[in-house]
Amino acid sequence: MRRHTILLVEDNADDAELTQTALARTRVDATLDIVTGGEDALDYLFGETSDGSMRPLPALVLLDLNLRGMSGLDVLNRIRARTATRRLPVVILTTSDNASDIAAGYDLGVNSYIRKPADLDTFTEVMHRLGLYWLHTNTPPPANG
């Protein structure tokens, strides 16, 4: 069975490290690829590999809202606008509990909105449950064509 890949879109190095540490402490078998901005995320998802083929999509995207340059909501909008990524599971993982951010995320088609816990133990538990659900319990959507 192919190991799952999670794409983390996070421009804060400390938060990226916290996510990496929390995931490593779980029993979720996944590779975490990290990009630091919205444009990098779109290049990852829509770009070609060195041999000209499309990169396989990750099983899950964890998307921060507060990115430098292109916002997480803009990234989500672009993901949902393309047929190839329209059904890709995206979870907003952010510090914002602003009601307008939550509403905008769901209006744009996010699958889940999670506020980042501040302490490592709680964050590890969130990552464990998130990984188990999205990578093992959930039936993934069929590929778009």
Coordinates of C-alpha atoms in Angstrom, one line a residue:
M1 CA 0.0 0.0 0.0
R2 CA 1.3 3.5 -0.9
R3 CA 2.2 5.7 1.9
H4 CA -0.1 8.7 2.2
T5 CA 1.1 12.2 1.6
I6 CA -0.1 15.3 3.5
L7 CA 0.6 18.7 2.1
L8 CA 1.1 21.3 4.8
V9 CA 0.8 24.9 3.6
E10 CA 2.3 27.0 6.4
D11 CA 4.6 30.0 6.3
N12 CA 5.4 30.0 10.0
A13 CA 8.5 27.8 10.6
D14 CA 7.5 27.2 14.3
D15 CA 4.0 26.1 13.4
A16 CA 5.3 23.9 10.6
E17 CA 7.8 22.3 13.0
L18 CA 5.0 21.8 15.6
T19 CA 2.8 20.1 13.0
Q20 CA 5.7 17.9 11.9
T21 CA 6.5 16.9 15.5
A22 CA 2.9 16.2 16.3
L23 CA 2.4 14.0 13.3
A24 CA 5.6 12.1 14.0
R25 CA 4.4 11.4 17.5
T26 CA 1.3 9.7 16.1
R27 CA 1.0 6.3 14.6
V28 CA -0.4 7.8 11.3
D29 CA 1.8 6.5 8.5
A30 CA 2.1 9.6 6.3
T31 CA 4.7 11.7 4.6
L32 CA 4.4 15.5 5.4
D33 CA 5.4 17.7 2.5
I34 CA 5.7 21.4 3.5
V35 CA 5.4 24.5 1.4
T36 CA 5.7 27.9 2.8
G37 CA 3.2 30.0 0.7
G38 CA 0.1 30.0 -1.4
E39 CA 2.0 30.2 -4.7
D40 CA 4.2 27.3 -3.6
A41 CA 1.1 25.3 -2.8
L42 CA -0.4 25.9 -6.2
D43 CA 2.9 25.0 -7.9
Y44 CA 3.0 21.8 -5.9
L45 CA -0.6 20.9 -6.8
F46 CA -0.7 22.1 -10.4
G47 CA 2.9 21.9 -11.5
E48 CA 4.7 19.2 -13.4
T49 CA 7.5 16.9 -12.3
S50 CA 10.9 17.0 -13.9
D51 CA 9.8 14.4 -16.5
G52 CA 6.8 16.5 -17.5
S53 CA 4.2 14.4 -15.7
M54 CA 1.7 15.7 -13.2
R55 CA 2.8 15.1 -9.6
P56 CA 0.4 12.8 -7.7
L57 CA -2.0 14.7 -5.5
P58 CA -1.6 14.5 -1.8
A59 CA -4.2 12.6 0.2
L60 CA -4.9 15.7 2.3
V61 CA -4.0 19.4 2.3
L62 CA -3.6 21.2 5.6
L63 CA -4.0 24.9 4.9
D64 CA -3.1 27.8 7.0
L65 CA -5.2 31.0 6.4
N66 CA -2.6 33.6 7.4
L67 CA 0.0 33.3 4.6
R68 CA 2.3 36.0 3.3
G69 CA 1.2 37.0 -0.2
M70 CA -1.7 34.9 -1.3
S71 CA -4.1 34.1 1.5
G72 CA -5.2 30.6 2.4
L73 CA -8.7 31.4 1.3
D74 CA -7.3 32.4 -2.1
V75 CA -5.5 29.1 -2.3
L76 CA -8.6 27.2 -1.4
N77 CA -10.6 29.1 -4.0
R78 CA -8.0 28.2 -6.7
I79 CA -8.0 24.5 -5.6
R80 CA -11.8 24.3 -5.9
A81 CA -11.8 26.1 -9.2
R82 CA -9.8 23.3 -11.0
T83 CA -11.4 20.1 -12.0
A84 CA -8.3 18.0 -11.1
T85 CA -8.3 19.3 -7.4
R86 CA -12.0 20.2 -6.9
R87 CA -12.6 17.1 -4.7
L88 CA -9.2 17.1 -2.9
P89 CA -9.7 17.0 0.8
V90 CA -8.6 20.3 2.4
V91 CA -8.6 21.1 6.1
I92 CA -8.0 24.6 7.2
L93 CA -5.6 24.4 10.2
T94 CA -5.2 27.9 11.6
T95 CA -5.0 30.0 14.8
S96 CA -8.0 32.1 13.6
D97 CA -11.3 31.6 15.3
N98 CA -12.8 34.6 13.4
A99 CA -16.4 33.7 12.4
S100 CA -16.0 35.4 9.0
D101 CA -12.9 33.2 8.3
I102 CA -14.8 30.1 9.3
A103 CA -17.8 31.0 7.1
A104 CA -15.6 32.0 4.1
G105 CA -13.7 28.7 4.4
Y106 CA -16.9 26.6 4.3
D107 CA -18.4 28.9 1.6
L108 CA -15.3 28.1 -0.6
G109 CA -15.7 24.3 0.0
V110 CA -13.2 23.5 2.8
N111 CA -13.8 20.0 4.2
S112 CA -13.0 20.9 7.8
Y113 CA -11.9 23.9 9.9
I114 CA -9.6 23.2 12.8
R115 CA -8.2 25.8 15.2
K116 CA -4.6 24.9 16.1
P117 CA -4.2 23.9 19.7
A118 CA -1.4 25.7 21.6
D119 CA 0.2 22.8 23.4
L120 CA 2.0 19.9 21.8
D121 CA 0.1 17.1 23.6
T122 CA -3.3 18.4 22.5
F123 CA -2.0 19.2 19.0
T124 CA -0.6 15.6 18.7
E125 CA -4.0 14.2 19.6
V126 CA -5.7 16.4 17.0
M127 CA -3.1 15.3 14.3
H128 CA -3.7 11.7 15.3
R129 CA -7.5 11.9 15.0
L130 CA -7.2 14.0 11.8
G131 CA -4.8 11.5 10.2
L132 CA -6.8 8.4 11.2
Y133 CA -10.0 9.9 9.9
W134 CA -8.8 11.5 6.6
L135 CA -6.3 8.8 5.7
H136 CA -7.9 5.6 7.0
T137 CA -11.5 6.0 7.9
N138 CA -12.8 8.4 5.2
T139 CA -13.5 7.0 1.8
P140 CA -11.6 9.4 -0.6
P141 CA -13.4 11.0 -3.4
P142 CA -13.0 9.5 -6.9
A143 CA -10.4 11.3 -9.0
N144 CA -11.7 14.1 -11.2
G145 CA -11.2 13.6 -14.9

